[in-house]
Short mmCIF file of C-alpha atoms and ligand atoms in Angstrom, two decimals:
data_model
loop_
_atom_site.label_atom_id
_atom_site.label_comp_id
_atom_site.label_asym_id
_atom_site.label_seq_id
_atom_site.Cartn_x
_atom_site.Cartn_y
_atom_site.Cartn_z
CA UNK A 1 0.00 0.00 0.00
CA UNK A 2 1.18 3.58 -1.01
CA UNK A 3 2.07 5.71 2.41
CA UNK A 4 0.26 9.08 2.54
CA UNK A 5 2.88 11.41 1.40
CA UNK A 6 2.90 9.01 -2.26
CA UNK A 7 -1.24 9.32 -1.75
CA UNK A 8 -0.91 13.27 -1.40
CA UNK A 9 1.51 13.43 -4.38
CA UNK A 10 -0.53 11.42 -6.62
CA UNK A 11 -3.37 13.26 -5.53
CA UNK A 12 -2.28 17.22 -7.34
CA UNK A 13 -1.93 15.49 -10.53
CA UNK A 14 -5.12 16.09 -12.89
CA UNK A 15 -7.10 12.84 -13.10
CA UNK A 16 -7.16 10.53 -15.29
CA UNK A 17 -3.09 9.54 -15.82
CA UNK A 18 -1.16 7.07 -16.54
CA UNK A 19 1.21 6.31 -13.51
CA UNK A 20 4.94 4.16 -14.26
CA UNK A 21 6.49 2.07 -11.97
CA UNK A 22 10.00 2.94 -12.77
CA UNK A 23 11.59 0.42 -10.41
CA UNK A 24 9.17 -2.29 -11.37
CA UNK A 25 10.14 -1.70 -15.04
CA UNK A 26 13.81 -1.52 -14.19
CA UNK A 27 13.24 -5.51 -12.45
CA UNK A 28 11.32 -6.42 -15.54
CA UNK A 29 13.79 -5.91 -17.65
CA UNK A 30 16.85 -7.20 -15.74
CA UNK A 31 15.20 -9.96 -15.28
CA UNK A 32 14.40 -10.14 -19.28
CA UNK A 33 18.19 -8.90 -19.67
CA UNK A 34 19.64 -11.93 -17.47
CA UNK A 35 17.69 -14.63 -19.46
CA UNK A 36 18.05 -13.20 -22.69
CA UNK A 37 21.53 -13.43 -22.23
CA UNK A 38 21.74 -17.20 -20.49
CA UNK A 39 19.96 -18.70 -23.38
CA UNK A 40 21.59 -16.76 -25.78
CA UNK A 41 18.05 -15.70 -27.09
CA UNK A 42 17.85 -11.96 -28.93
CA UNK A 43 14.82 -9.85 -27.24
CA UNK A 44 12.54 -7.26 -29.14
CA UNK A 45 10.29 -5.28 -27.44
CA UNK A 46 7.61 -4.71 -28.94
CA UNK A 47 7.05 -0.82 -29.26
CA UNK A 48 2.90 -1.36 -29.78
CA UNK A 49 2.15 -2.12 -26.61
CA UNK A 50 3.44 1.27 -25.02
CA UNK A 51 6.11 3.67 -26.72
CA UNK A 52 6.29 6.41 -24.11
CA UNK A 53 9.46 7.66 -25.06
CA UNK A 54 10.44 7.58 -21.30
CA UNK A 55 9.84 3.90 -21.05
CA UNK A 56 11.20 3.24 -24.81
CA UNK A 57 14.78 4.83 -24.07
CA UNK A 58 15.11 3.06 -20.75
CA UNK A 59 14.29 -0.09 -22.96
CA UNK A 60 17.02 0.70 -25.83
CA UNK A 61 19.13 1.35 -22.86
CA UNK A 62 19.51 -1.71 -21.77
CA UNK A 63 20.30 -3.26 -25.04
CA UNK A 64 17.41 -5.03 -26.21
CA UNK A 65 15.78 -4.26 -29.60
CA UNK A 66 12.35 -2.97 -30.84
CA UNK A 67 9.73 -5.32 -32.84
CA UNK A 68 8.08 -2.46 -35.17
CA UNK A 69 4.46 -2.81 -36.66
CA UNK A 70 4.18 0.85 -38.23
CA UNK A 71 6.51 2.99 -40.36
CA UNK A 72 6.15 5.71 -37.50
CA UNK A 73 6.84 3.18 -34.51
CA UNK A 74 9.86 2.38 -36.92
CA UNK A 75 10.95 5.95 -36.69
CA UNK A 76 9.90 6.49 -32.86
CA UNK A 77 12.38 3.46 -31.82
CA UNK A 78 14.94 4.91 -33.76
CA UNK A 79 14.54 8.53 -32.17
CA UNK A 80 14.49 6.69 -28.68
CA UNK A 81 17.87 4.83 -28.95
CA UNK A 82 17.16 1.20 -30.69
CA UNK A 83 19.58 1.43 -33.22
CA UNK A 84 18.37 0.21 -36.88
CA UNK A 85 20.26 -3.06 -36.82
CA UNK A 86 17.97 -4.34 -33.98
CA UNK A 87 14.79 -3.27 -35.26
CA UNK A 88 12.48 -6.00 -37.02
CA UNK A 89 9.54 -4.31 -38.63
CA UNK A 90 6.60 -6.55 -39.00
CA UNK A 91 2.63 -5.92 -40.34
CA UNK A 92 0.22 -7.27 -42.50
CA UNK A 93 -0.33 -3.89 -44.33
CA UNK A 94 3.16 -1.99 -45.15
CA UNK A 95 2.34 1.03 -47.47
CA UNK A 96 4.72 1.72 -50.06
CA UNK A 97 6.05 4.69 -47.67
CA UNK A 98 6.32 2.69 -44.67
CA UNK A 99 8.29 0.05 -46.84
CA UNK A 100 10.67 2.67 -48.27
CA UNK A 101 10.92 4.17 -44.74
CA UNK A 102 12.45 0.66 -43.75
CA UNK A 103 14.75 0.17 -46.50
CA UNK A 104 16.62 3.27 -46.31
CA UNK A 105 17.10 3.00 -42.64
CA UNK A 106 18.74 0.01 -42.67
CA UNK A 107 16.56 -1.96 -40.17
CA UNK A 108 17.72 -5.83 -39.16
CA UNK A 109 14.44 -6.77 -40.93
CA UNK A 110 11.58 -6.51 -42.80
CA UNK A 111 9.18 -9.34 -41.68
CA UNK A 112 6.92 -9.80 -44.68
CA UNK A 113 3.50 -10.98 -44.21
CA UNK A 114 2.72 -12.38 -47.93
CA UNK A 115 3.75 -13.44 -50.91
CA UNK A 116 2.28 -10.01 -52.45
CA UNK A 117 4.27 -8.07 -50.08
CA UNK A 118 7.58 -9.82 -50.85
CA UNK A 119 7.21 -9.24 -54.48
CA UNK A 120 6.27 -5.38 -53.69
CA UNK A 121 9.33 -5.08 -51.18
CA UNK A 122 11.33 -6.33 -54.09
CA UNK A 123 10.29 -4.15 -56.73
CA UNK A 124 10.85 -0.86 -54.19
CA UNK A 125 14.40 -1.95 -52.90
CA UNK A 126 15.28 -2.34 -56.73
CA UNK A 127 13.85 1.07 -57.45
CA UNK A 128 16.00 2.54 -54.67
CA UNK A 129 19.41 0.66 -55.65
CA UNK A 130 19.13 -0.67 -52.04
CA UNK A 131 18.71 -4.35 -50.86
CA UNK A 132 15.53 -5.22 -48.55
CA UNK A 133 16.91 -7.92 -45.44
CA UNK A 134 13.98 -9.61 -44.95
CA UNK A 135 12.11 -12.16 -42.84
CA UNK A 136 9.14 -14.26 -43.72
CA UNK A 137 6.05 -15.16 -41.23
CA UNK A 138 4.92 -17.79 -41.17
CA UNK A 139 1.40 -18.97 -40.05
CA UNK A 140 2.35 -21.90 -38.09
CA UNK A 141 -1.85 -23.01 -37.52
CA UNK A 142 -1.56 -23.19 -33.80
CA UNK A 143 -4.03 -22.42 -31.55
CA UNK A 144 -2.34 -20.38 -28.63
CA UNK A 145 -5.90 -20.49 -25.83
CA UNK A 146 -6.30 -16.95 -26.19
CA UNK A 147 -8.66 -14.44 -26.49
CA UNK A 148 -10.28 -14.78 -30.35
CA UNK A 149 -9.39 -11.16 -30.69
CA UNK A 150 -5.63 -11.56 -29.59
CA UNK A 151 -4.78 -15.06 -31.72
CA UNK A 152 -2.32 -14.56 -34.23
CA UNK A 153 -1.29 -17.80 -35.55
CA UNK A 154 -4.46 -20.01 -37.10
CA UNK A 155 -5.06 -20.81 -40.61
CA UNK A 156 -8.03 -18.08 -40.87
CA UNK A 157 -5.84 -15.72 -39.08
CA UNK A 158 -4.79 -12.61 -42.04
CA UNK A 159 -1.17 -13.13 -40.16
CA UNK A 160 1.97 -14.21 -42.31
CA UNK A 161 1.91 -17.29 -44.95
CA UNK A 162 0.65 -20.74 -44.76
CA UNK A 163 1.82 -24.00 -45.21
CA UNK A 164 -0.13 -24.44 -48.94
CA UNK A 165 1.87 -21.20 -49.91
CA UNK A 166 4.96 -22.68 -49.10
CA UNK A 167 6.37 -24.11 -52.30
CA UNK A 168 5.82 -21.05 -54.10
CA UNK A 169 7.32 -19.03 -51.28
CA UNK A 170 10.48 -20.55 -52.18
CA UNK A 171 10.00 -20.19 -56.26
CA UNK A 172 9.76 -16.80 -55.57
CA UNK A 173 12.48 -15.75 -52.93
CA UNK A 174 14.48 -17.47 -55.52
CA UNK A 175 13.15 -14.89 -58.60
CA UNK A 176 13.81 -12.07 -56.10
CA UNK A 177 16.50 -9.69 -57.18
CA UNK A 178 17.30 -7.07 -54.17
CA UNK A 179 15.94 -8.98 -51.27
CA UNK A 180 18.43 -10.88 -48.89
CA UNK A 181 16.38 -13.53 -46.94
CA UNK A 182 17.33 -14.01 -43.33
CA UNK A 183 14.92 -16.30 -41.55
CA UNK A 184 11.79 -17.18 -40.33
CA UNK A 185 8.97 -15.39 -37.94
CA UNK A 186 6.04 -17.05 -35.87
CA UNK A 187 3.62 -15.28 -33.57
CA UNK A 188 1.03 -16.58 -32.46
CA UNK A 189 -0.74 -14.79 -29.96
CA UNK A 190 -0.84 -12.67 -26.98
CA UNK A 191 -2.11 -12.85 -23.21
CA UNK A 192 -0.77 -16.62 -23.62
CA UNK A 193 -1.03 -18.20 -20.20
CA UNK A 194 -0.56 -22.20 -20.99
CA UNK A 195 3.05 -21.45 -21.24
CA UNK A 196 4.92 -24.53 -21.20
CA UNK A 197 2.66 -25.86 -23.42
CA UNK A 198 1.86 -23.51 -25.99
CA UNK A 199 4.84 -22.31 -26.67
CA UNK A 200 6.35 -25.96 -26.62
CA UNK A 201 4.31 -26.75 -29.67
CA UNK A 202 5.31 -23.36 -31.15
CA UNK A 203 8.69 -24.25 -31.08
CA UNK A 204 7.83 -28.13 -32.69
CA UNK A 205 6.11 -26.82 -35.50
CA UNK A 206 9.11 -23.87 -36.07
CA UNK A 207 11.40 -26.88 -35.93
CA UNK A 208 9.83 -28.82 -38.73
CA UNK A 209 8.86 -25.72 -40.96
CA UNK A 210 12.59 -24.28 -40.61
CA UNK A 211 13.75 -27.67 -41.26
CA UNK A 212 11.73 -28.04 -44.60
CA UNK A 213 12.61 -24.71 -45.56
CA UNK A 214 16.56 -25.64 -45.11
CA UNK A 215 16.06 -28.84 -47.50
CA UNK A 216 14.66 -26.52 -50.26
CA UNK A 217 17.71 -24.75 -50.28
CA UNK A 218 17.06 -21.31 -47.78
CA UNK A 219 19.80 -20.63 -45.05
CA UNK A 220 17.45 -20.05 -42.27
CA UNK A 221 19.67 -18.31 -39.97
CA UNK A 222 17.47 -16.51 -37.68
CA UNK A 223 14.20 -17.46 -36.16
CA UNK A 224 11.98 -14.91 -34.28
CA UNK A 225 9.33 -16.67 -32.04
CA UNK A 226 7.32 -13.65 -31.56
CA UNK A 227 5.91 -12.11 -28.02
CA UNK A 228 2.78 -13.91 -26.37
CA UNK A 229 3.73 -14.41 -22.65
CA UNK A 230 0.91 -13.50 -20.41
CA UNK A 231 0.68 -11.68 -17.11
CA UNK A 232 -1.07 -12.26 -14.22
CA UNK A 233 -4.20 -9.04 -14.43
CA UNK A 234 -6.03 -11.27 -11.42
CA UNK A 235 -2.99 -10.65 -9.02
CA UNK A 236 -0.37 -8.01 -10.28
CA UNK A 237 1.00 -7.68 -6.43
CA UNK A 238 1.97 -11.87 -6.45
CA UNK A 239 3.09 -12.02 -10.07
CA UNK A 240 4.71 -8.26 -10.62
CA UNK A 241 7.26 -9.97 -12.63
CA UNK A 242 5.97 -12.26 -15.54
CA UNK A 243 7.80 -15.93 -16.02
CA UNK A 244 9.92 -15.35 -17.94
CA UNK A 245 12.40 -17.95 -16.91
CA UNK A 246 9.61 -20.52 -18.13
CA UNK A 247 9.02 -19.12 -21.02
CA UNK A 248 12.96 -18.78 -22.05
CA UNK A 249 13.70 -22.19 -20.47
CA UNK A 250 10.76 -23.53 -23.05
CA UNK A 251 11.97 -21.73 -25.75
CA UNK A 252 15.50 -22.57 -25.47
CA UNK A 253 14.52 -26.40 -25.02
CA UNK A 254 12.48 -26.19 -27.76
CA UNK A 255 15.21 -24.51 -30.02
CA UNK A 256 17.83 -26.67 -29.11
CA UNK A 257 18.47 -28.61 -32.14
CA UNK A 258 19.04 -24.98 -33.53
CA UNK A 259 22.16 -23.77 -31.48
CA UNK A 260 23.79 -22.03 -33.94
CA UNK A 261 21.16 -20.35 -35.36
CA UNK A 262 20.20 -16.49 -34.19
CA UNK A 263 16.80 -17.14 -32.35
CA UNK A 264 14.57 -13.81 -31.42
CA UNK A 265 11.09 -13.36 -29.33
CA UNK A 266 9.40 -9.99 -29.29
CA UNK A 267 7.53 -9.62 -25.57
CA UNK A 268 5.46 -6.37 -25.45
CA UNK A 269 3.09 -7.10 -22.63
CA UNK A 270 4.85 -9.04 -20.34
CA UNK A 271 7.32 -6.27 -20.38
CA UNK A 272 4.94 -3.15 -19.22
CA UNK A 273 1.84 -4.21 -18.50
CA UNK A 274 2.19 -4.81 -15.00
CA UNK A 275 4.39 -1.37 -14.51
CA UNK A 276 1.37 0.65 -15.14
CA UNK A 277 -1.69 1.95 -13.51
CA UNK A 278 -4.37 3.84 -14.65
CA UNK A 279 -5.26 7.00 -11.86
CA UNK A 280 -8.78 7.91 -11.39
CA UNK A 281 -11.06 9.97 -9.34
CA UNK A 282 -14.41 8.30 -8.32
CA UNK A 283 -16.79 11.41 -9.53
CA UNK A 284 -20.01 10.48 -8.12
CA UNK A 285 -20.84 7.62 -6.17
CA UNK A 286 -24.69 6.76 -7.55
CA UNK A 287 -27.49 4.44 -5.73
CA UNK A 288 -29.22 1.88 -8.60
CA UNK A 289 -32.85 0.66 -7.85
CA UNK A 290 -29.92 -2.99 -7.51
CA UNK A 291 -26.42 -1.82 -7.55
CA UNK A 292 -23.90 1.14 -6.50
CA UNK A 293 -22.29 2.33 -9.24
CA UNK A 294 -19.15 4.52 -9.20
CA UNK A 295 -18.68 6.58 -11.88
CA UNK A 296 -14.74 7.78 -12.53
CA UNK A 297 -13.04 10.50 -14.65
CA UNK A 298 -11.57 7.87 -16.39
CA UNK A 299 -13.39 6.20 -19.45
CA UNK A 300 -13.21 3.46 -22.00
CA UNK A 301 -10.92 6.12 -23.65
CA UNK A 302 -8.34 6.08 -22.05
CA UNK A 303 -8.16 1.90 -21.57
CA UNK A 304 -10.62 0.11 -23.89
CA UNK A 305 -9.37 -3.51 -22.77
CA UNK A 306 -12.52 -3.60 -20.74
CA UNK A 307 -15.00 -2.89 -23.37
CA UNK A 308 -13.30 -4.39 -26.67
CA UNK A 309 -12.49 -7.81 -24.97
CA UNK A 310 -14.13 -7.90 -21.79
CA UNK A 311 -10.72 -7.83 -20.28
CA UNK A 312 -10.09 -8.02 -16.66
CA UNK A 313 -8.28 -5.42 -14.69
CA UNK A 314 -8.11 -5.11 -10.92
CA UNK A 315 -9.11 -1.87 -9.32
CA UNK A 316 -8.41 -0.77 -6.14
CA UNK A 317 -9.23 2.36 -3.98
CA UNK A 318 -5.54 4.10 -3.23
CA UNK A 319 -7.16 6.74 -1.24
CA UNK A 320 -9.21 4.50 1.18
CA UNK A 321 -7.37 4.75 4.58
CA UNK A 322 -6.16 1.54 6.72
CA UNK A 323 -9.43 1.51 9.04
CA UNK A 324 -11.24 1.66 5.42
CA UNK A 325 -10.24 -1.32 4.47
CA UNK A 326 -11.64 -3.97 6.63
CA UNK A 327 -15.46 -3.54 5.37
CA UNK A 328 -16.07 -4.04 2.08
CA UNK A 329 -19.01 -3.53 -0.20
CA UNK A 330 -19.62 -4.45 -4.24
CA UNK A 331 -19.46 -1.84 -6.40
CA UNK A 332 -19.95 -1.40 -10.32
CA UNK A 333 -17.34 0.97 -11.53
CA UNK A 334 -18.22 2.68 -14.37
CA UNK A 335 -16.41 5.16 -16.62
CA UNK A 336 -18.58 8.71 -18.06
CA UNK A 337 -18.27 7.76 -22.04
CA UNK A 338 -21.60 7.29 -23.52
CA UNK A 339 -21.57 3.68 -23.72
CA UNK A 340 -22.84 0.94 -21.85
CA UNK A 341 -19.52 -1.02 -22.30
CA UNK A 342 -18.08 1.59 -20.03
CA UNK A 343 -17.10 -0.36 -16.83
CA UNK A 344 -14.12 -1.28 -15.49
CA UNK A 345 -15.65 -3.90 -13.23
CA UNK A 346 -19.44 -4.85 -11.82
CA UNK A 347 -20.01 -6.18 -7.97
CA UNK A 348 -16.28 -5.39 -7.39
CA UNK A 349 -15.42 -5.20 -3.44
CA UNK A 350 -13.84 -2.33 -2.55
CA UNK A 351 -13.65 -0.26 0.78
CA UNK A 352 -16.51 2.54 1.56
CA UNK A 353 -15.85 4.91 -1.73
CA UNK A 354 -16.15 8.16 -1.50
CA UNK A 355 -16.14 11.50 -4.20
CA UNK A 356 -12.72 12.02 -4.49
CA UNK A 357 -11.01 9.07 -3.80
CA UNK A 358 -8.22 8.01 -6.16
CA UNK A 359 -9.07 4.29 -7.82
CA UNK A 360 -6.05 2.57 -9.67
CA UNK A 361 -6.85 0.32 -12.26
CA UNK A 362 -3.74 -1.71 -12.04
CA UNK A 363 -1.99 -3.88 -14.91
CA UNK A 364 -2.59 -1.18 -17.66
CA UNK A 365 0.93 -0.78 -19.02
CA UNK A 366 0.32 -2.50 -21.75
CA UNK A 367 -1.97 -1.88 -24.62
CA UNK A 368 -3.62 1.22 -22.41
CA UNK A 369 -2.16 4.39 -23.51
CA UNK A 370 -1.37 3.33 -26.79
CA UNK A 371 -4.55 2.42 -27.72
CA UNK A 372 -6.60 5.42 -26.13
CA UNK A 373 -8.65 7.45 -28.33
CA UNK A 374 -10.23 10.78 -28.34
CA UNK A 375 -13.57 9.67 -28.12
CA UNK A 376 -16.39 12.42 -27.12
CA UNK A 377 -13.93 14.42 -27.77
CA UNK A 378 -12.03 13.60 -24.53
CA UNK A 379 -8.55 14.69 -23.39
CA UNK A 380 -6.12 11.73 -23.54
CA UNK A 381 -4.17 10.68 -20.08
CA UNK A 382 -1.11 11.92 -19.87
CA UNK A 383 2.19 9.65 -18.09
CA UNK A 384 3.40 9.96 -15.36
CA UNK A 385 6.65 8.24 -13.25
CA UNK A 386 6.61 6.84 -9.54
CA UNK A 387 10.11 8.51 -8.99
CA UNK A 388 8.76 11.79 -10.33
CA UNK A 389 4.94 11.59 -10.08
CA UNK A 390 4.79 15.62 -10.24
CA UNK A 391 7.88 16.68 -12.70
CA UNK A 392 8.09 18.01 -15.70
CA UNK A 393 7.07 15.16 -17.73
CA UNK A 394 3.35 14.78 -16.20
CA UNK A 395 1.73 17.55 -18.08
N1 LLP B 401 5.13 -9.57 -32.21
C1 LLP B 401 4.08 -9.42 -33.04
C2 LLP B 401 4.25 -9.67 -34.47
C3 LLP B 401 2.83 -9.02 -32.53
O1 LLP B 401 1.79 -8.87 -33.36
C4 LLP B 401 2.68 -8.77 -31.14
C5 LLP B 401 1.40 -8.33 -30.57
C6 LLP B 401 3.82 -8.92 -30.32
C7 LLP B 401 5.02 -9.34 -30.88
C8 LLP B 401 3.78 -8.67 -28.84
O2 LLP B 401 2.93 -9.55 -28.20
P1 LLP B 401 2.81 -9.54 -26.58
O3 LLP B 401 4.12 -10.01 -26.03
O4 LLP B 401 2.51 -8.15 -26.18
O5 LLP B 401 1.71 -10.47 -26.30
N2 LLP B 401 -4.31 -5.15 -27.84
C9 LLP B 401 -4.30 -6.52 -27.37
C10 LLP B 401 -2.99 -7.22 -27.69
C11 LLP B 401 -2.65 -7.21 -29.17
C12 LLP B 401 -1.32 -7.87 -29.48
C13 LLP B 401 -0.91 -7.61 -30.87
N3 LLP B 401 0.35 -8.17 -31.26
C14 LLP B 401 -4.58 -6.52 -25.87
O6 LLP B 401 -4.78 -5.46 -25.31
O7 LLP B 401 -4.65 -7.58 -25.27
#
């Protein structure tokens, strides 16, 4: 629990924000830097699930690399310190611009998503004088036990190319005249909890597709695994730190025949999510004929995990003193946009809420501010750090 002098420092910062936690970020990403680095296994982050510059250079800081999925995310990592040799830049839709954008920055790769886009990369690197490095994903049909929103890797998934595509993939990387081909890339989902197992299979079918690739003549030398690992949104205080060390233990069993070859993941959630909270002030508390609702300054807006996939995220009242805390009541917690898909929670049991009181609606580093819109015209939440919750950078 936050002491009152954190309470009254958090509480002069306009509602709603964004609030880091720098030190939890910091142990995130040792722990991601200590593993990567045992296994031997190269780490993107990927820059879609938050690219607050303040959170991006601490990231490139520390060596790891940036997993791309715009032509301006591809320019954001390289104004926050990734350099261009560590930045894979994948997407189902590159526009011509985004693809020359790519090529004359010199990222480490290009991850094409079709056979259509290879063909275009081609033609535009030969246009430019300049050769496209590319990777190729593949859409490995596995089912990762996700949300249907958040899988990546199934046969009627739009992601990367499937296995009846594959002899012509190879006719045609071998027609191309500016692109250099330099391995393979599988995601397959996100929020992936059945770790062990999921990723286990992952890293079977990878095997045999990289394998069949390497008897039709490609030199396979790197092979990106893609992000996926899930976080705990039930219980962010037991599991601050996602397992990694399962996940890189599985991947580096499952890889294992593959030594020598460069192998990559991309984590984006697993990274952030948990280092982020959204703040909120309980506006009105409001008697149903059934229910108490509490309505917040904070809205779908700013967080739409809630309403798009009926995501879970705990809330708790920061403001609600010790002696507070011992009787609790259900409330529904509602945001003010006009929709009815506006709630962060129903029959949640929190202390006695008052007008006022600050709520933080914990594991929303991830896929939070990034995805917030402007909806009724609404201003977006702004970041803020826990070692500087009132500096410079909050407004
Ligand atoms: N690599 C690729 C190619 C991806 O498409 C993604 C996420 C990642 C890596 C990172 O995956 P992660 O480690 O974060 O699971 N908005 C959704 C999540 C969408 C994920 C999209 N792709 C949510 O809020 O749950």
């Amino acid at each position: 629990m936050l002491n009152t002098n954190q309470i009254a420092d958090l509480e002069k910062i306009r509602t709603p924000y964004y609030l880091y936690d720098i030190r939890l970020l910091e142990k995130t990403v040792e722990e991601v830097r200590f593993l990567s680095e045992k296994y031997g296994i190269e780490v993107h982050y990927a820059v879609k699930a938050n690219s607050e510059p303040r959170i991006l250079r601490y990231i490139a800081g520390k060596g790891l690399g940036a997993d791309c999925v715009s032509g301006n995310e591809v320019v954001c990592a390289l104004e926050n310190g990734f350099p261009a040799g560590k930045i894979a830049f994948a997407g189902v839709g590159k526009t011509d611009e985004e693809i020359e954008i790519a090529l004359r920055t010199g990222i480490f790769a290009m991850v094409c998503e079709s056979l259509h886009e290879i063909s275009v990369v081609d033609e535009i690197a030969s246009g430019l004088g300049i050769r496209a490095s590319i990777m190729v994903r593949i859409n490995p049909n596995i089912d990762a036990h996700t949300h249907k929103y958040i899988t990546t890797g199934l046969d009627d998934n739009k992601f990367g190319i499937s296995e009846h595509e594959f002899g012509a993939l190879v006719e045609l990387l071998g027609k191309c005249r500016s692109v250099d081909f330099r391995g393979l890339h599988f995601h397959i989902g996100s929020q992936i909890t059945e770790v062990e197992e999921v990723f286990s299979l992952e890293c079977m079918r990878a095997r045999s597709i990289v394998s069949y690739f390497e008897s039709a003549g490609l030199n396979v030398d790197n092979i990106d695994l893609g992000g996926g690992l899930g976080v705990d949104y039930e219980d962010p205080d037991m599991n601050p730190v996602p397992d990694f060390r399962t996940w890189f233990a599985t991947i580096a069993e499952g890889m294992e025949p593959f030594r020598g070859k460069r192998i990559h993941v991309e984590p984006g959630r697993s990274i952030v999510a948990q280092c982020g909270s959204l703040i909120t002030k309980v506006l009105y508390v409001k008697n149903g004929l059934r229910k108490t609702f509490l309505i917040t300054d904070a809205g779908m807006n700013d967080l739409i995990r809630p309403a798009l996939y009926g995501a879970y995220h705990k809330v708790e009242n920061i403001s609600a003193s010790t002696d507070r805390q011992g009787s609790l009541r259900p409330y529904d917690i509602v945001g003010p946009v006009c929709e009815s898909s506006d709630v962060w929670g129903e029959g949640r049991m929190l202390p006695e809420t008052f007008r006022g009181d600050l709520l933080a609606i914990r594991s929303a580093g991830a896929y939070g501010q990034v995805m917030a819109s402007r909806y009724n015209l609404r201003d977006l939440a702004k970041a803020c750090y826990s070692d500087d919750p009132c500096g410079q950078n909050n407004y």
